[in-house]
Amino acid sequence: MENNRTKWYKEAIIYQIYPYSFMDSNGDGIGDIKGIMSKLDYLENLGITAIWFSPLYPSPDKDYGYDISDYKNIAPHFGTLEEFKTLLDECHKRGIKVIMDSVMNHTSSEHAWFKDVINNPSSKYRDYYIIRKGIKNGKKLLPPNNWTSVFTGSAWEKLPSSDDEFYLHLFTKEQPDLNWDNPKVREEMVDIFNFWFDMGVDGFRMDVFNVFSKVDGLPSDNALKMSRGSKYYIDGPHEHEYLHELYEKSFKKYDSLLVGESFGPHPEDKIRYASEASEEIDMLFDFAHLKSDNRNNYFKKKFDILEFKKGLATPQINLYGKGWNSLVLENHDTPRSISRFDFNSTEYHYEVSTMLPLITFFGFGTPFIFEGEEIGMTNCLFTSIDECMDPVTHFIHTIMKKLPMTEFQRMKMISFGCRDNARTPMQWDDTLNAGFTKGKPWEKVNPNYKEINVKNDLASVRSIYHFYQSVIFLKKSNKTLIYGDFHELSKNSKEVFSYLRSLEGNTLFIIANFTDETVEYKLPKEIEGKTLTSLLSNYNDTELKDGIIVLNPYQATCYEIKEENDR
Ligand code: GLC
Ligand code: CA
């Protein structure tokens, strides 16, 4: 079969839209397709070349779109399939590719397949799901094994229509896991991918893509009373085989991008998934650096810059020459980057918001920008659990209630780590609800919208959006920033992150000060005595004298290196 892939994604700049929170056109408080359409100029001007839409499909919203009840349609609160096609055309006219989200580890419990399983004991869809008999223990019926859901509690729920059966759900109980060992399930998935590809969609982000295949027999993890059990499904026994099958039957026929959202993958599997030779997916999100300031998301730890640097650097080294990498600071599941990592972003809001994209996106890989990142949107202070819409935030709050702490302390931890931070509405201007909706917003608007919003930012001489434009422009136009190799410098520095990118005799030197103090950086031997020309910096003055660069607080600069004798 013909392979139609141009690998355009290598030169792409991708912008993630979380549709609920981007722009509401009809005042129901929920973002929608028409709202997105009204902001395409804004996105085109930013310079991005692709948009990834978090799920737009019909969903009972138990996990805000990540519980899909119909894979081939658009949720009524977002619009219609016809409107989506118009959006697709409008994006394509502007040279913007469209990436959909595919959530295929599980369906919604409201999906027609699962409803049929519940209503019909001889349903042909029974084997689409993972259903097992419970274990009798005296009068009690225990779940088939001791696995816990990623979102707390048992990973098993009683099948409503049965006396003794349970179904597996790694996430909420409204997200029953699909049985990927059933070839019919895999055929359905191929059919769904092809449905959207045939419509003109350019790629997919694949939700928790590395947990589809579970170990035969679904064994209990006997070491513990209750256990995540994740060693029995992370990079499971048939995972690579199933992905390759999707590649053969779908991906390779289209000029597509497949980017996997990984769930704790093993180092060797990470490389295999994203290697071109494997013919599976094109890249994955590696979140290692986003663990450098927390334990389990909610427990703050002192920011470990060495962990951050290693997390970002490792895939750039491991994948170079083999496959492709992604570069990401935020998404709809993470807190806002500038509010993390012990940054002093109250005093240095502009500096931190511009240092981060420069140092991250000039690495080896395709940048992913999450909505609002380009204007320096921050975490939100949630003072009551009622202000949070994410079910996971509520699960965590319930667990925290068992711990000896005050409600104030609980909400402080929640405000630090919860996913709602990313989901507060996009801040367009300083009018009611940040210009996001004329109605009641589905999720709290961050009160700082009067200062931090698109309108103010665009009017400012220190516009973060304009700096993102420059970062994007340089990344797109400089082949060394796209295809060059990555060589980290000063690995043990706890103040700066610096590296070289080199391609065919051209070398760029990228450096960022991660502190709020002035740092004197002595050029390491690799670049000593070379001539450095600044291509982009978030400060006007870049001081370089006698082999020492004086970096202002949170300064980030990209230099071009010339050999002395080149001059
Ligand atoms: C992914 C999504 C997250 C969702 C989960 C279950 O991690 O990014 O939002 O809750 O998968 O689908
Ligand atoms: Ca709406």
PDB file of C-alpha atoms in Angstrom, residues 318-418:
ATOM      1  CA  ASN A 318      17.371   9.547  22.529  1.00  0.00           C
ATOM      2  CA  LEU A 319      15.147  10.256  19.552  1.00  0.00           C
ATOM      3  CA  TYR A 320      17.486  12.287  17.382  1.00  0.00           C
ATOM      4  CA  GLY A 321      18.097  10.457  14.135  1.00  0.00           C
ATOM      5  CA  LYS A 322      15.537   7.785  15.027  1.00  0.00           C
ATOM      6  CA  GLY A 323      12.193   9.484  15.331  1.00  0.00           C
ATOM      7  CA  TRP A 324      10.613  12.753  16.319  1.00  0.00           C
ATOM      8  CA  ASN A 325      10.052  14.595  19.599  1.00  0.00           C
ATOM      9  CA  SER A 326       7.430  16.947  21.021  1.00  0.00           C
ATOM     10  CA  LEU A 327       8.087  19.984  23.218  1.00  0.00           C
ATOM     11  CA  VAL A 328       5.410  20.922  25.697  1.00  0.00           C
ATOM     12  CA  LEU A 329       4.995  23.095  28.764  1.00  0.00           C
ATOM     13  CA  GLU A 330       1.249  22.932  29.329  1.00  0.00           C
ATOM     14  CA  ASN A 331      -1.942  21.177  28.358  1.00  0.00           C
ATOM     15  CA  HIS A 332      -5.492  20.834  29.673  1.00  0.00           C
ATOM     16  CA  ASP A 333      -4.280  18.515  32.475  1.00  0.00           C
ATOM     17  CA  THR A 334      -1.473  20.644  33.895  1.00  0.00           C
ATOM     18  CA  PRO A 335      -1.198  23.772  35.992  1.00  0.00           C
ATOM     19  CA  ARG A 336       0.026  26.889  34.173  1.00  0.00           C
ATOM     20  CA  SER A 337       3.779  26.775  33.606  1.00  0.00           C
ATOM     21  CA  ILE A 338       4.605  30.291  34.735  1.00  0.00           C
ATOM     22  CA  SER A 339       2.915  29.661  38.097  1.00  0.00           C
ATOM     23  CA  ARG A 340       5.173  26.669  38.763  1.00  0.00           C
ATOM     24  CA  PHE A 341       8.814  25.755  39.163  1.00  0.00           C
ATOM     25  CA  ASP A 342       9.303  28.253  42.031  1.00  0.00           C
ATOM     26  CA  PHE A 343       9.395  31.092  39.503  1.00  0.00           C
ATOM     27  CA  ASN A 344       9.030  34.652  40.712  1.00  0.00           C
ATOM     28  CA  SER A 345       6.428  35.392  38.081  1.00  0.00           C
ATOM     29  CA  THR A 346       4.604  38.007  40.123  1.00  0.00           C
ATOM     30  CA  GLU A 347       7.550  40.347  39.741  1.00  0.00           C
ATOM     31  CA  TYR A 348       8.818  38.913  36.436  1.00  0.00           C
ATOM     32  CA  HIS A 349       5.630  37.983  34.633  1.00  0.00           C
ATOM     33  CA  TYR A 350       6.848  39.031  31.199  1.00  0.00           C
ATOM     34  CA  GLU A 351      10.341  37.607  31.637  1.00  0.00           C
ATOM     35  CA  VAL A 352       9.207  34.167  32.821  1.00  0.00           C
ATOM     36  CA  SER A 353       6.448  33.987  30.185  1.00  0.00           C
ATOM     37  CA  THR A 354       8.968  34.643  27.408  1.00  0.00           C
ATOM     38  CA  MET A 355      11.968  32.728  28.773  1.00  0.00           C
ATOM     39  CA  LEU A 356      10.030  29.470  28.907  1.00  0.00           C
ATOM     40  CA  PRO A 357       8.954  29.231  25.240  1.00  0.00           C
ATOM     41  CA  LEU A 358      12.377  30.287  23.978  1.00  0.00           C
ATOM     42  CA  ILE A 359      14.324  27.727  25.985  1.00  0.00           C
ATOM     43  CA  THR A 360      11.763  24.944  25.487  1.00  0.00           C
ATOM     44  CA  PHE A 361      10.656  25.335  21.880  1.00  0.00           C
ATOM     45  CA  PHE A 362      14.129  25.902  20.406  1.00  0.00           C
ATOM     46  CA  GLY A 363      15.012  22.347  21.376  1.00  0.00           C
ATOM     47  CA  PHE A 364      14.664  19.330  19.090  1.00  0.00           C
ATOM     48  CA  GLY A 365      10.970  18.625  18.497  1.00  0.00           C
ATOM     49  CA  THR A 366       7.637  20.110  17.509  1.00  0.00           C
ATOM     50  CA  PRO A 367       6.324  22.811  19.879  1.00  0.00           C
ATOM     51  CA  PHE A 368       2.846  22.501  21.363  1.00  0.00           C
ATOM     52  CA  ILE A 369       1.374  25.713  22.794  1.00  0.00           C
ATOM     53  CA  PHE A 370      -1.658  25.509  25.059  1.00  0.00           C
ATOM     54  CA  GLU A 371      -4.309  28.242  24.774  1.00  0.00           C
ATOM     55  CA  GLY A 372      -3.504  31.226  26.971  1.00  0.00           C
ATOM     56  CA  GLU A 373       0.180  30.341  27.302  1.00  0.00           C
ATOM     57  CA  GLU A 374       0.891  32.987  24.656  1.00  0.00           C
ATOM     58  CA  ILE A 375      -0.432  35.772  26.883  1.00  0.00           C
ATOM     59  CA  GLY A 376       1.029  34.470  30.138  1.00  0.00           C
ATOM     60  CA  MET A 377      -2.149  33.098  31.715  1.00  0.00           C
ATOM     61  CA  THR A 378      -1.543  31.935  35.281  1.00  0.00           C
ATOM     62  CA  ASN A 379      -2.960  29.467  37.775  1.00  0.00           C
ATOM     63  CA  CYS A 380      -6.194  30.483  39.452  1.00  0.00           C
ATOM     64  CA  LEU A 381      -6.806  30.717  43.170  1.00  0.00           C
ATOM     65  CA  PHE A 382      -9.719  28.382  43.903  1.00  0.00           C
ATOM     66  CA  THR A 383     -11.152  29.156  47.326  1.00  0.00           C
ATOM     67  CA  SER A 384     -13.944  26.580  47.401  1.00  0.00           C
ATOM     68  CA  ILE A 385     -14.194  23.130  45.841  1.00  0.00           C
ATOM     69  CA  ASP A 386     -17.501  24.255  44.303  1.00  0.00           C
ATOM     70  CA  GLU A 387     -15.497  26.469  41.957  1.00  0.00           C
ATOM     71  CA  CYS A 388     -13.784  23.434  40.400  1.00  0.00           C
ATOM     72  CA  MET A 389     -15.476  21.531  37.597  1.00  0.00           C
ATOM     73  CA  ASP A 390     -12.980  18.724  36.991  1.00  0.00           C
ATOM     74  CA  PRO A 391     -14.206  15.457  38.566  1.00  0.00           C
ATOM     75  CA  VAL A 392     -10.591  14.541  39.391  1.00  0.00           C
ATOM     76  CA  THR A 393     -10.234  17.669  41.524  1.00  0.00           C
ATOM     77  CA  HIS A 394     -13.286  16.513  43.447  1.00  0.00           C
ATOM     78  CA  PHE A 395     -11.919  12.974  43.923  1.00  0.00           C
ATOM     79  CA  ILE A 396      -8.693  14.433  45.289  1.00  0.00           C
ATOM     80  CA  HIS A 397     -10.556  16.819  47.568  1.00  0.00           C
ATOM     81  CA  THR A 398     -12.530  13.900  49.016  1.00  0.00           C
ATOM     82  CA  ILE A 399      -9.320  11.984  49.741  1.00  0.00           C
ATOM     83  CA  MET A 400      -7.734  15.072  51.283  1.00  0.00           C
ATOM     84  CA  LYS A 401     -10.702  15.384  53.618  1.00  0.00           C
ATOM     85  CA  LYS A 402      -9.425  12.262  55.358  1.00  0.00           C
ATOM     86  CA  LEU A 403      -6.097  13.946  56.032  1.00  0.00           C
ATOM     87  CA  PRO A 404      -5.525  16.177  59.041  1.00  0.00           C
ATOM     88  CA  MET A 405      -5.557  19.561  57.348  1.00  0.00           C
ATOM     89  CA  THR A 406      -7.765  22.623  57.190  1.00  0.00           C
ATOM     90  CA  GLU A 407     -10.004  23.422  54.218  1.00  0.00           C
ATOM     91  CA  PHE A 408      -7.748  26.408  53.551  1.00  0.00           C
ATOM     92  CA  GLN A 409      -4.708  24.114  53.284  1.00  0.00           C
ATOM     93  CA  ARG A 410      -6.641  21.715  51.072  1.00  0.00           C
ATOM     94  CA  MET A 411      -7.680  24.426  48.638  1.00  0.00           C
ATOM     95  CA  LYS A 412      -4.125  25.723  48.575  1.00  0.00           C
ATOM     96  CA  MET A 413      -2.859  22.323  47.430  1.00  0.00           C
ATOM     97  CA  ILE A 414      -5.696  22.067  44.950  1.00  0.00           C
ATOM     98  CA  SER A 415      -4.966  25.500  43.537  1.00  0.00           C
ATOM     99  CA  PHE A 416      -1.349  24.433  43.061  1.00  0.00           C
ATOM    100  CA  GLY A 417      -1.938  21.204  41.196  1.00  0.00           C
ATOM    101  CA  CYS A 418      -5.461  20.858  39.834  1.00  0.00           C
TER     102      CYS A 418
END
